[in-house]
Amino acid sequence: MRNIKLTIEYDGSNYKGWQKQPTEISIQEIIEDAIFKITRDKVKLEASGRTDKGVHAFGQTASFFTNSDIVKYKLIRGLNSVLPDDISIRKVEEVNSEFHARYYAKGKSYKYIIYNSQVRSPIYRNNAYHVPYKLDMNKFRQNVNMLIGTHDFTSFTSIKEGTDNKIRTIYSIDIEQKNEVIELTFKGSGFLYNMIRIIVGTLVDVSRGRIKSNIEEIIDAKNRKRAGITAPSHALYLMEVYY
Amino acid sequence: MRNIKLTIEYDGSNYKGWQKQPTEISIQEIIEDAIFKITRDKVKLEASGRTDKGVHAFGQTASFFTNSDIVKYKLIRGLNSVLPDDISIRKVEEVNSEFHARYYAKGKSYKYIIYNSQVRSPIYRNNAYHVPYKLDMNKFRQNVNMLIGTHDFTSFTSIKEGTDNKIRTIYSIDIEQKNEVIELTFKGSGFLYNMIRIIVGTLVDVSRGRIKSNIEEIIDAKNRKRAGITAPSHALYLMEVYY
């Protein structure tokens, strides 16, 4: 059997997230249906990880096994011709049979976009988090630096999360600011459920003075209650999965 | 009477352009209605210029006369509370009685976003022009340079345009490329009807080899037929009006 890896872009606005669900429309289901239309093969897509309701991706990855002998360029064209406007396949690769989009992932990068202005933005309304408060950007940067490295991120994940090991490594967080728009790019070994959204919510709360502790103290507390709000999903983008 | 200048951001997707029309919904009408709701004054907004159906703005300007004595911060808050999600007022200023948003404008800047990839982009689908052809970016840059300066831009405007004087000055065109995204920022004394969209369409046609002449020859021809297609409106943003 062939093992096919897809690199996928999507606007998550209209979906209940990546993962297939009994009653709601998921991105996984839409792509599995498209693969069926093109190859007549009922496959199961294994993604690098779930993305939540509303989260977008420039470079989600997923793989599937198939007996179809369709050539790669016909598969990508075929899939993009039947997929809706808000999902596209950017790349099709044939990988060895051991490859698994989740277990083989060595790291990921995400982008989070903050729109920081008293006035709401019509143009950024669907893809950035509107923060109407004044932020102390020095404090913001100092606290961002405290996140880099290997830490137990228990304070920065939702209680629903079942995995025991909450230790993750953040390699870098780049901050790019252009007028009202603050783009944060996270690179790390992996991220816990809601981790980036809680980190962003906490950075905002700390930089506007709503939370008095700093990120280091909040990490040390290992307590979700010490962190800030979960920032909205529509401003989060899965950029790339590293193998 | 007070003369009030507004700086306005909008997502033009849902409107038939800036200018008030008898049967279609325009941005001008929506804002005039909002001003009436807040000040009870039926005003006529004078913009820096029309934007076409689908065109967006980060910094459109418009002014109006009013007898209302509402203070500026209440006016901006009031307007933003009654305006729809896709329009916002970014700034309210009181200007002298001679000020006119169009006649006083000394220049404008626009941004145009091209998405250059064989594969369509879900995330950029509503705000960039998808160009699936390979572009020769050296040729693109060379031809961009031929546009800078004062020229008769007859070849780059739609025939509908009535003004006799088609001489305009382009101060600069910045090209910022990041992977598939090419952002062009135009600064100039003013732009003719559809001028930027025809310039972009022509740059694309020249850089993909569909048009053999270069921009200099097309300018010299003073003939719309020698230029390329009119690139779509949804990728064009009025960034700033200079006074």
Tab-separated table of C-alpha atoms in Angstrom:
chain	number	residue	atom	x	y	z
A	1	MET	CA	0.000	0.000	0.000
A	2	ARG	CA	1.098	3.554	-0.628
A	3	ASN	CA	1.413	6.000	2.240
A	4	ILE	CA	0.480	9.534	1.124
A	5	LYS	CA	1.266	12.707	3.059
A	6	LEU	CA	-0.812	15.835	2.470
A	7	THR	CA	0.037	19.429	3.385
A	8	ILE	CA	-3.213	21.262	3.910
A	9	GLU	CA	-4.337	24.890	4.203
A	10	TYR	CA	-7.725	25.826	5.613
A	11	ASP	CA	-9.825	28.665	6.876
A	12	GLY	CA	-11.333	27.052	9.954
A	13	SER	CA	-14.192	29.554	10.379
A	14	ASN	CA	-16.920	27.268	9.090
A	15	TYR	CA	-15.871	24.002	10.762
A	16	LYS	CA	-16.088	22.393	14.168
A	17	GLY	CA	-12.357	21.764	14.048
A	18	TRP	CA	-10.179	19.151	12.373
A	19	GLN	CA	-11.481	15.979	13.994
A	20	LYS	CA	-14.360	13.953	12.634
A	21	GLN	CA	-17.468	14.095	14.778
A	22	PRO	CA	-20.787	12.301	14.602
A	23	THR	CA	-23.034	15.340	14.057
A	24	GLU	CA	-20.863	18.315	13.094
A	25	ILE	CA	-18.890	19.061	9.955
A	26	SER	CA	-15.150	18.632	10.385
A	27	ILE	CA	-12.246	19.315	8.058
A	28	GLN	CA	-11.089	15.702	8.316
A	29	GLU	CA	-14.443	14.458	7.037
A	30	ILE	CA	-14.519	16.884	4.106
A	31	ILE	CA	-11.039	15.795	2.970
A	32	GLU	CA	-11.751	12.070	3.455
A	33	ASP	CA	-14.867	12.528	1.298
A	34	ALA	CA	-12.808	14.332	-1.355
A	35	ILE	CA	-10.233	11.492	-1.369
A	36	PHE	CA	-13.083	9.042	-1.847
A	37	LYS	CA	-14.440	11.048	-4.776
A	38	ILE	CA	-11.057	11.051	-6.507
A	39	THR	CA	-9.676	7.590	-5.633
A	40	ARG	CA	-12.840	5.580	-4.730
A	41	ASP	CA	-10.912	4.573	-1.622
A	42	LYS	CA	-12.404	4.984	1.864
A	43	VAL	CA	-9.368	6.129	3.804
A	44	LYS	CA	-8.717	7.270	7.355
A	45	LEU	CA	-6.664	10.453	7.559
A	46	GLU	CA	-4.152	10.701	10.407
A	47	ALA	CA	-3.316	14.353	11.089
A	48	SER	CA	-0.347	15.845	12.929
A	49	GLY	CA	-2.876	16.768	15.587
A	50	ARG	CA	-6.331	18.216	15.981
A	51	THR	CA	-7.031	21.869	15.508
A	52	ASP	CA	-9.960	23.290	17.463
A	53	LYS	CA	-13.157	24.838	16.152
A	54	GLY	CA	-12.291	28.051	14.316
A	55	VAL	CA	-8.515	27.525	14.172
A	56	HIS	CA	-6.883	27.947	10.741
A	57	ALA	CA	-3.933	26.190	9.124
A	58	PHE	CA	-1.405	27.102	6.470
A	59	GLY	CA	0.465	23.832	6.843
A	60	GLN	CA	-1.507	21.105	8.596
A	61	THR	CA	-0.222	17.647	7.637
A	62	ALA	CA	-2.069	14.344	7.418
A	63	SER	CA	-1.342	10.956	5.924
A	64	PHE	CA	-3.362	8.003	4.648
A	65	PHE	CA	-2.801	4.567	3.139
A	66	THR	CA	-4.288	3.755	-0.227
A	67	ASN	CA	-4.213	1.088	-2.931
A	68	SER	CA	-4.985	3.683	-5.571
A	69	ASP	CA	-2.238	4.161	-8.149
A	70	ILE	CA	-3.245	7.733	-9.016
A	71	VAL	CA	-0.200	9.899	-9.750
A	72	LYS	CA	0.558	12.734	-7.347
A	73	TYR	CA	-0.186	15.692	-9.612
A	74	LYS	CA	-3.550	14.228	-10.569
A	75	LEU	CA	-4.381	13.622	-6.923
A	76	ILE	CA	-3.624	17.223	-5.886
A	77	ARG	CA	-5.537	18.675	-8.845
A	78	GLY	CA	-8.435	16.302	-8.326
A	79	LEU	CA	-8.696	17.008	-4.605
A	80	ASN	CA	-8.502	20.785	-5.076
A	81	SER	CA	-11.195	20.619	-7.750
A	82	VAL	CA	-13.692	18.941	-5.388
A	83	LEU	CA	-12.715	20.581	-2.083
A	84	PRO	CA	-14.597	23.713	-0.991
A	85	ASP	CA	-13.084	27.210	-1.225
A	86	ASP	CA	-11.935	27.198	2.391
A	87	ILE	CA	-9.782	24.037	2.197
A	88	SER	CA	-6.935	23.302	-0.186
A	89	ILE	CA	-4.169	20.720	-0.552
A	90	ARG	CA	-0.834	22.471	-0.990
A	91	LYS	CA	1.368	19.431	-1.424
A	92	VAL	CA	1.102	15.668	-1.996
A	93	GLU	CA	4.098	13.459	-1.156
A	94	GLU	CA	4.643	9.731	-1.142
A	95	VAL	CA	6.298	8.694	2.127
A	96	ASN	CA	7.614	5.406	3.513
A	97	SER	CA	5.153	3.040	5.132
A	98	GLU	CA	6.278	3.808	8.697
A	99	PHE	CA	5.548	7.506	8.403
A	100	HIS	CA	2.734	8.729	10.639
A	101	ALA	CA	1.773	12.420	10.590
A	102	ARG	CA	1.430	12.596	14.387
A	103	TYR	CA	4.063	10.223	15.788
A	104	TYR	CA	6.775	11.393	13.402
A	105	ALA	CA	6.214	15.113	14.046
A	106	LYS	CA	9.319	16.656	15.668
A	107	GLY	CA	7.852	20.096	16.190
A	108	LYS	CA	5.303	22.630	15.094
A	109	SER	CA	4.962	26.312	14.503
A	110	TYR	CA	1.883	28.423	15.105
A	111	LYS	CA	1.035	32.047	14.490
A	112	TYR	CA	-1.285	34.135	16.658
A	113	ILE	CA	-2.450	37.588	15.529
A	114	ILE	CA	-3.439	40.322	18.001
A	115	TYR	CA	-5.083	43.543	16.835
A	116	ASN	CA	-4.316	46.095	19.537
A	117	SER	CA	-6.379	49.265	19.239
A	118	GLN	CA	-9.233	50.954	21.036
A	119	VAL	CA	-11.174	50.827	17.770
A	120	ARG	CA	-12.233	47.462	16.337
A	121	SER	CA	-10.907	46.546	12.890
A	122	PRO	CA	-13.322	45.591	10.067
A	123	ILE	CA	-10.504	44.099	7.977
A	124	TYR	CA	-8.962	42.038	10.796
A	125	ARG	CA	-12.242	41.123	12.446
A	126	ASN	CA	-12.214	37.478	11.304
A	127	ASN	CA	-8.527	36.673	11.688
A	128	ALA	CA	-7.127	38.594	14.642
A	129	TYR	CA	-7.895	38.947	18.355
A	130	HIS	CA	-9.098	42.464	19.104
A	131	VAL	CA	-7.454	43.725	22.306
A	132	PRO	CA	-8.772	47.231	23.091
A	133	TYR	CA	-6.505	47.768	26.132
A	134	LYS	CA	-3.174	49.532	26.308
A	135	LEU	CA	-0.416	46.925	26.507
A	136	ASP	CA	2.989	47.486	28.070
A	137	MET	CA	5.077	45.976	25.263
A	138	ASN	CA	8.262	45.885	27.344
A	139	LYS	CA	6.499	43.780	29.908
A	140	PHE	CA	5.037	41.710	27.073
A	141	ARG	CA	8.499	40.964	25.665
A	142	GLN	CA	10.004	40.201	29.067
A	143	ASN	CA	7.232	37.725	29.794
A	144	VAL	CA	7.503	36.135	26.344
A	145	ASN	CA	11.156	35.384	27.136
A	146	MET	CA	10.151	33.517	30.306
A	147	LEU	CA	8.221	31.034	28.162
A	148	ILE	CA	11.195	29.937	26.055
A	149	GLY	CA	12.716	26.593	27.009
A	150	THR	CA	11.494	23.376	28.596
A	151	HIS	CA	8.792	23.799	31.213
A	152	ASP	CA	5.862	22.047	32.799
A	153	PHE	CA	2.990	23.945	31.158
A	154	THR	CA	0.199	22.681	33.463
A	155	SER	CA	-0.897	26.294	34.103
A	156	PHE	CA	-1.380	26.774	30.359
A	157	THR	CA	-3.691	23.987	29.375
A	158	SER	CA	-7.389	23.352	29.823
A	159	ILE	CA	-8.384	20.912	32.552
A	160	LYS	CA	-9.952	18.627	29.953
A	161	GLU	CA	-6.462	17.567	28.860
A	162	GLY	CA	-5.782	13.955	29.908
A	163	THR	CA	-2.085	13.434	29.137
A	164	ASP	CA	0.077	13.156	32.204
A	165	ASN	CA	3.195	14.680	30.778
A	166	LYS	CA	2.724	18.423	30.502
A	167	ILE	CA	6.355	19.186	29.862
A	168	ARG	CA	6.948	20.835	26.511
A	169	THR	CA	9.771	22.809	24.924
A	170	ILE	CA	9.214	26.177	23.268
A	171	TYR	CA	12.162	26.896	20.955
A	172	SER	CA	11.255	30.457	20.064
A	173	ILE	CA	8.506	33.063	20.063
A	174	ASP	CA	8.975	35.820	17.484
A	175	ILE	CA	7.133	39.096	17.915
A	176	GLU	CA	6.469	41.192	14.813
A	177	GLN	CA	4.631	44.455	15.406
A	178	LYS	CA	3.344	46.698	12.623
A	179	ASN	CA	1.094	49.487	13.829
A	180	GLU	CA	-1.889	47.849	15.557
A	181	VAL	CA	-1.027	44.313	14.457
A	182	ILE	CA	1.105	42.073	16.692
A	183	GLU	CA	2.039	38.731	15.151
A	184	LEU	CA	3.426	36.062	17.451
A	185	THR	CA	5.153	33.022	15.922
A	186	PHE	CA	5.625	30.060	18.259
A	187	LYS	CA	7.992	27.200	17.506
A	188	GLY	CA	8.075	24.229	19.806
A	189	SER	CA	8.312	20.486	20.293
A	190	GLY	CA	4.567	20.316	20.633
A	191	PHE	CA	1.766	22.184	22.338
A	192	LEU	CA	-0.862	21.098	24.853
A	193	TYR	CA	-4.581	21.519	24.371
A	194	ASN	CA	-5.365	25.278	24.227
A	195	MET	CA	-1.779	26.047	25.301
A	196	ILE	CA	-1.068	28.841	22.812
A	197	ARG	CA	-4.450	30.472	23.333
A	198	ILE	CA	-3.973	30.483	27.130
A	199	ILE	CA	-0.404	31.782	26.747
A	200	VAL	CA	-1.671	34.663	24.572
A	201	GLY	CA	-4.542	35.443	26.944
A	202	THR	CA	-2.102	35.465	29.859
A	203	LEU	CA	0.448	37.667	28.066
A	204	VAL	CA	-2.339	40.169	27.371
A	205	ASP	CA	-3.609	40.066	30.962
A	206	VAL	CA	-0.090	40.501	32.373
A	207	SER	CA	0.808	43.333	29.956
A	208	ARG	CA	-2.332	45.304	30.700
A	209	GLY	CA	-1.838	44.882	34.449
A	210	ARG	CA	-4.858	42.684	35.086
A	211	ILE	CA	-2.637	39.864	36.355
A	212	LYS	CA	0.100	40.942	38.767
A	213	SER	CA	2.272	37.801	38.643
A	214	ASN	CA	4.717	37.261	35.815
A	215	ILE	CA	4.822	34.251	33.494
A	216	GLU	CA	7.632	32.599	35.466
A	217	GLU	CA	5.531	32.623	38.631
A	218	ILE	CA	2.518	31.335	36.731
A	219	ILE	CA	4.543	28.467	35.216
A	220	ASP	CA	5.843	27.573	38.682
A	221	ALA	CA	2.333	27.554	40.171
A	222	LYS	CA	1.274	24.643	37.869
A	223	ASN	CA	-2.278	25.889	38.243
A	224	ARG	CA	-4.558	26.848	35.351
A	225	LYS	CA	-6.343	29.361	37.600
A	226	ARG	CA	-3.232	31.501	37.883
A	227	ALA	CA	-3.087	32.036	34.101
A	228	GLY	CA	-5.265	34.379	32.034
A	229	ILE	CA	-8.163	33.871	29.696
A	230	THR	CA	-8.148	31.541	26.704
A	231	ALA	CA	-7.723	33.900	23.727
A	232	PRO	CA	-10.137	33.272	20.820
A	233	SER	CA	-9.496	30.532	18.272
A	234	HIS	CA	-10.096	32.570	15.102
A	235	ALA	CA	-6.705	34.326	15.434
A	236	LEU	CA	-4.652	31.101	15.614
A	237	TYR	CA	-2.891	29.518	12.617
A	238	LEU	CA	-1.031	26.199	12.460
A	239	MET	CA	1.874	27.231	10.209
A	240	GLU	CA	4.095	24.209	9.802
A	241	VAL	CA	4.751	20.705	11.138
A	242	TYR	CA	8.413	19.680	11.283
A	243	TYR	CA	9.567	16.102	10.636
B	1	MET	CA	-20.758	75.174	11.567
B	2	ARG	CA	-18.184	72.590	12.515
B	3	ASN	CA	-16.259	70.723	9.828
B	4	ILE	CA	-15.521	67.153	10.925
B	5	LYS	CA	-13.002	64.844	9.277
B	6	LEU	CA	-13.342	61.088	9.653
B	7	THR	CA	-10.714	58.397	9.028
B	8	ILE	CA	-12.530	55.228	8.076
B	9	GLU	CA	-11.663	51.540	7.775
B	10	TYR	CA	-13.894	49.114	5.884
B	11	ASP	CA	-14.102	45.666	4.437
B	12	GLY	CA	-15.719	46.472	1.088
B	13	SER	CA	-16.882	42.908	0.327
B	14	ASN	CA	-20.539	43.504	1.086
B	15	TYR	CA	-20.970	46.926	-0.537
B	16	LYS	CA	-21.419	48.371	-3.992
B	17	GLY	CA	-18.545	50.742	-3.332
B	18	TRP	CA	-18.218	54.007	-1.460
B	19	GLN	CA	-20.619	56.209	-3.382
B	20	LYS	CA	-24.307	56.523	-2.568
B	21	GLN	CA	-26.568	54.946	-5.169
B	22	PRO	CA	-30.321	54.884	-5.594
B	23	THR	CA	-30.849	51.117	-5.270
B	24	GLU	CA	-27.688	49.543	-3.875
B	25	ILE	CA	-26.112	49.719	-0.420
B	26	SER	CA	-23.050	51.947	-0.289
B	27	ILE	CA	-20.576	52.667	2.486
B	28	GLN	CA	-21.314	56.396	2.269
B	29	GLU	CA	-25.007	55.802	2.953
B	30	ILE	CA	-24.339	53.530	5.935
B	31	ILE	CA	-22.067	56.133	7.558
B	32	GLU	CA	-24.423	59.057	6.805
B	33	ASP	CA	-27.204	57.047	8.467
B	34	ALA	CA	-24.969	56.382	11.483
B	35	ILE	CA	-24.152	60.104	11.778
B	36	PHE	CA	-27.878	60.842	11.699
B	37	LYS	CA	-28.521	58.310	14.475
B	38	ILE	CA	-25.870	59.885	16.698
B	39	THR	CA	-26.239	63.608	15.920
B	40	ARG	CA	-29.789	63.834	14.448
B	41	ASP	CA	-28.152	65.800	11.646
B	42	LYS	CA	-28.690	64.861	7.980
B	43	VAL	CA	-25.215	65.424	6.582
B	44	LYS	CA	-23.544	64.880	3.236
B	45	LEU	CA	-20.204	63.133	3.497
B	46	GLU	CA	-17.463	64.240	1.103
B	47	ALA	CA	-14.862	61.499	0.709
B	48	SER	CA	-11.299	61.729	-0.585
B	49	GLY	CA	-12.616	59.809	-3.566
B	50	ARG	CA	-14.816	56.870	-4.440
B	51	THR	CA	-13.692	53.321	-3.918
B	52	ASP	CA	-15.217	50.718	-6.254
B	53	LYS	CA	-17.395	47.771	-5.368
B	54	GLY	CA	-15.376	45.307	-3.322
B	55	VAL	CA	-12.419	47.620	-2.609
B	56	HIS	CA	-11.337	47.900	1.039
B	57	ALA	CA	-9.912	50.797	3.033
B	58	PHE	CA	-7.712	51.133	6.081
B	59	GLY	CA	-7.655	54.908	5.844
B	60	GLN	CA	-10.400	56.396	3.716
B	61	THR	CA	-11.144	59.989	4.727
B	62	ALA	CA	-14.375	61.966	4.512
B	63	SER	CA	-15.647	65.201	5.962
B	64	PHE	CA	-19.006	66.749	6.784
B	65	PHE	CA	-20.457	69.940	8.215
B	66	THR	CA	-22.657	69.805	11.278
B	67	ASN	CA	-24.302	72.059	13.844
B	68	SER	CA	-24.112	69.316	16.434
B	69	ASP	CA	-21.921	70.117	19.429
B	70	ILE	CA	-21.190	66.487	20.260
B	71	VAL	CA	-17.639	66.046	21.552
B	72	LYS	CA	-15.216	64.049	19.424
B	73	TYR	CA	-14.758	61.024	21.658
B	74	LYS	CA	-18.519	60.617	22.018
B	75	LEU	CA	-18.960	60.886	18.269
B	76	ILE	CA	-16.398	58.148	17.517
B	77	ARG	CA	-17.784	55.837	20.202
B	78	GLY	CA	-21.351	56.501	19.125
B	79	LEU	CA	-20.652	55.910	15.450
B	80	ASN	CA	-18.711	52.696	16.108
B	81	SER	CA	-21.523	51.412	18.301
B	82	VAL	CA	-24.115	51.767	15.525
B	83	LEU	CA	-21.947	50.940	12.481
B	84	PRO	CA	-21.864	47.326	11.239
B	85	ASP	CA	-18.883	45.014	11.866
B	86	ASP	CA	-17.343	45.733	8.475
B	87	ILE	CA	-17.074	49.530	8.867
B	88	SER	CA	-15.357	51.486	11.642
B	89	ILE	CA	-14.308	55.052	12.320
B	90	ARG	CA	-10.648	55.143	13.334
B	91	LYS	CA	-10.322	58.846	13.980
B	92	VAL	CA	-12.484	61.970	14.349
B	93	GLU	CA	-10.849	65.383	13.887
B	94	GLU	CA	-12.200	68.910	13.818
B	95	VAL	CA	-10.789	70.752	10.796
B	96	ASN	CA	-11.052	74.299	9.517
B	97	SER	CA	-14.061	75.251	7.426
B	98	GLU	CA	-12.134	75.281	4.116
B	99	PHE	CA	-11.017	71.680	4.459
B	100	HIS	CA	-12.482	69.320	1.865
B	101	ALA	CA	-11.515	65.637	1.913
B	102	ARG	CA	-11.132	65.473	-1.868
B	103	TYR	CA	-9.818	68.885	-2.931
B	104	TYR	CA	-7.303	69.090	-0.104
B	105	ALA	CA	-5.862	65.604	-0.696
B	106	LYS	CA	-2.194	65.842	-1.738
B	107	GLY	CA	-1.668	62.150	-2.361
B	108	LYS	CA	-2.796	58.657	-1.570
B	109	SER	CA	-1.391	55.256	-0.884
B	110	TYR	CA	-2.907	51.946	-1.869
B	111	LYS	CA	-1.946	48.359	-1.238
B	112	TYR	CA	-2.594	45.493	-3.658
B	113	ILE	CA	-2.071	41.865	-2.587
B	114	ILE	CA	-1.203	39.107	-5.079
B	115	TYR	CA	-1.223	35.444	-4.060
B	116	ASN	CA	1.110	33.703	-6.497
B	117	SER	CA	0.857	29.922	-6.406
B	118	GLN	CA	-0.512	27.126	-8.557
B	119	VAL	CA	-2.722	26.169	-5.627
B	120	ARG	CA	-5.503	28.534	-4.516
B	121	SER	CA	-5.346	29.828	-0.940
B	122	PRO	CA	-8.302	29.351	1.443
B	123	ILE	CA	-6.963	31.942	3.885
B	124	TYR	CA	-6.211	34.611	1.261
B	125	ARG	CA	-9.221	33.869	-0.932
B	126	ASN	CA	-11.160	36.992	0.059
B	127	ASN	CA	-8.334	39.513	0.212
B	128	ALA	CA	-5.728	38.664	-2.414
B	129	TYR	CA	-5.637	38.135	-6.179
B	130	HIS	CA	-4.831	34.518	-6.961
B	131	VAL	CA	-2.316	34.356	-9.812
B	132	PRO	CA	-1.619	30.685	-10.653
B	133	TYR	CA	1.061	31.443	-13.287
B	134	LYS	CA	4.807	31.535	-12.864
B	135	LEU	CA	5.940	35.176	-12.718
B	136	ASP	CA	9.373	36.413	-13.712
B	137	MET	CA	9.987	38.631	-10.692
B	138	ASN	CA	13.014	40.351	-12.243
B	139	LYS	CA	10.854	41.432	-15.141
B	140	PHE	CA	8.160	42.401	-12.651
B	141	ARG	CA	10.556	44.682	-10.733
B	142	GLN	CA	11.990	46.219	-13.901
B	143	ASN	CA	8.516	47.050	-15.159
B	144	VAL	CA	7.446	48.427	-11.774
B	145	ASN	CA	10.336	50.897	-12.008
B	146	MET	CA	9.052	52.178	-15.370
B	147	LEU	CA	5.840	53.309	-13.649
B	148	ILE	CA	7.539	55.623	-11.142
B	149	GLY	CA	7.381	59.320	-12.002
B	150	THR	CA	4.997	61.588	-13.874
B	151	HIS	CA	3.293	59.998	-16.866
B	152	ASP	CA	0.167	60.170	-18.965
B	153	PHE	CA	-1.633	57.054	-17.712
B	154	THR	CA	-4.274	56.884	-20.467
B	155	SER	CA	-3.368	53.228	-21.118
B	156	PHE	CA	-4.120	52.428	-17.486
B	157	THR	CA	-7.631	53.700	-17.000
B	158	SER	CA	-11.060	52.462	-18.024
B	159	ILE	CA	-12.706	54.209	-20.968
B	160	LYS	CA	-15.568	55.340	-18.741
B	161	GLU	CA	-13.266	57.926	-17.178
B	162	GLY	CA	-14.233	61.434	-18.244
B	163	THR	CA	-11.444	63.638	-16.898
B	164	ASP	CA	-9.256	65.089	-19.597
B	165	ASN	CA	-6.057	65.214	-17.650
B	166	LYS	CA	-4.671	61.694	-17.319
B	167	ILE	CA	-1.275	62.790	-16.092
B	168	ARG	CA	-0.475	61.501	-12.627
B	169	THR	CA	2.671	61.079	-10.538
B	170	ILE	CA	3.575	57.816	-8.864
B	171	TYR	CA	6.094	58.521	-6.090
B	172	SER	CA	6.920	54.949	-5.204
B	173	ILE	CA	5.830	51.335	-5.532
B	174	ASP	CA	7.181	49.054	-2.807
B	175	ILE	CA	7.267	45.321	-3.391
B	176	GLU	CA	7.244	43.053	-0.360
B	177	GLN	CA	7.357	39.337	-1.086
B	178	LYS	CA	6.917	36.634	1.557
B	179	ASN	CA	6.536	33.149	0.114
B	180	GLU	CA	3.444	33.196	-2.129
B	181	VAL	CA	2.281	36.657	-1.042
B	182	ILE	CA	3.351	39.741	-3.013
B	183	GLU	CA	2.272	43.050	-1.471
B	184	LEU	CA	2.521	46.147	-3.631
B	185	THR	CA	2.283	49.560	-1.967
B	186	PHE	CA	1.609	52.474	-4.324
B	187	LYS	CA	2.137	56.095	-3.329
B	188	GLY	CA	1.092	58.809	-5.723
B	189	SER	CA	-0.439	62.212	-6.295
B	190	GLY	CA	-3.686	60.541	-7.212
B	191	PHE	CA	-4.915	57.628	-9.259
B	192	LEU	CA	-7.314	57.392	-12.206
B	193	TYR	CA	-10.387	55.190	-12.295
B	194	ASN	CA	-9.240	51.523	-12.120
B	195	MET	CA	-5.620	52.648	-12.577
B	196	ILE	CA	-4.022	50.451	-9.906
B	197	ARG	CA	-6.062	47.409	-10.876
B	198	ILE	CA	-5.050	47.785	-14.547
B	199	ILE	CA	-1.402	48.378	-13.573
B	200	VAL	CA	-1.420	45.167	-11.515
B	201	GLY	CA	-3.149	43.181	-14.273
B	202	THR	CA	-0.575	44.469	-16.761
B	203	LEU	CA	2.408	43.721	-14.506
B	204	VAL	CA	1.128	40.155	-14.149
B	205	ASP	CA	0.538	39.773	-17.897
B	206	VAL	CA	3.987	41.169	-18.738
B	207	SER	CA	5.774	39.052	-16.087
B	208	ARG	CA	4.146	35.815	-17.214
B	209	GLY	CA	4.941	36.563	-20.870
B	210	ARG	CA	1.372	37.041	-22.040
B	211	ILE	CA	2.081	40.652	-23.068
B	212	LYS	CA	5.325	41.141	-24.993
B	213	SER	CA	5.667	44.926	-24.659
B	214	ASN	CA	7.065	46.468	-21.509
B	215	ILE	CA	5.331	49.053	-19.320
B	216	GLU	CA	7.243	51.943	-20.890
B	217	GLU	CA	5.927	51.033	-24.340
B	218	ILE	CA	2.412	50.598	-22.987
B	219	ILE	CA	2.526	54.023	-21.281
B	220	ASP	CA	3.751	55.587	-24.549
B	221	ALA	CA	0.958	53.962	-26.560
B	222	LYS	CA	-1.726	55.879	-24.574
B	223	ASN	CA	-4.117	53.075	-25.444
B	224	ARG	CA	-6.052	51.013	-22.900
B	225	LYS	CA	-6.032	48.039	-25.276
B	226	ARG	CA	-2.271	47.695	-25.020
B	227	ALA	CA	-2.455	47.150	-21.244
B	228	GLY	CA	-3.497	43.968	-19.448
B	229	ILE	CA	-6.603	42.892	-17.602
B	230	THR	CA	-8.186	44.813	-14.743
B	231	ALA	CA	-7.131	42.857	-11.659
B	232	PRO	CA	-9.942	42.090	-9.184
B	233	SER	CA	-11.142	44.678	-6.682
B	234	HIS	CA	-11.167	42.493	-3.559
B	235	ALA	CA	-7.337	42.624	-3.297
B	236	LEU	CA	-7.124	46.452	-3.282
B	237	TYR	CA	-6.855	48.562	-0.112
B	238	LEU	CA	-6.899	52.351	0.203
B	239	MET	CA	-4.254	52.772	2.918
B	240	GLU	CA	-3.893	56.484	3.524
B	241	VAL	CA	-4.844	59.892	2.173
B	242	TYR	CA	-2.171	62.572	2.565
B	243	TYR	CA	-3.030	66.229	3.252
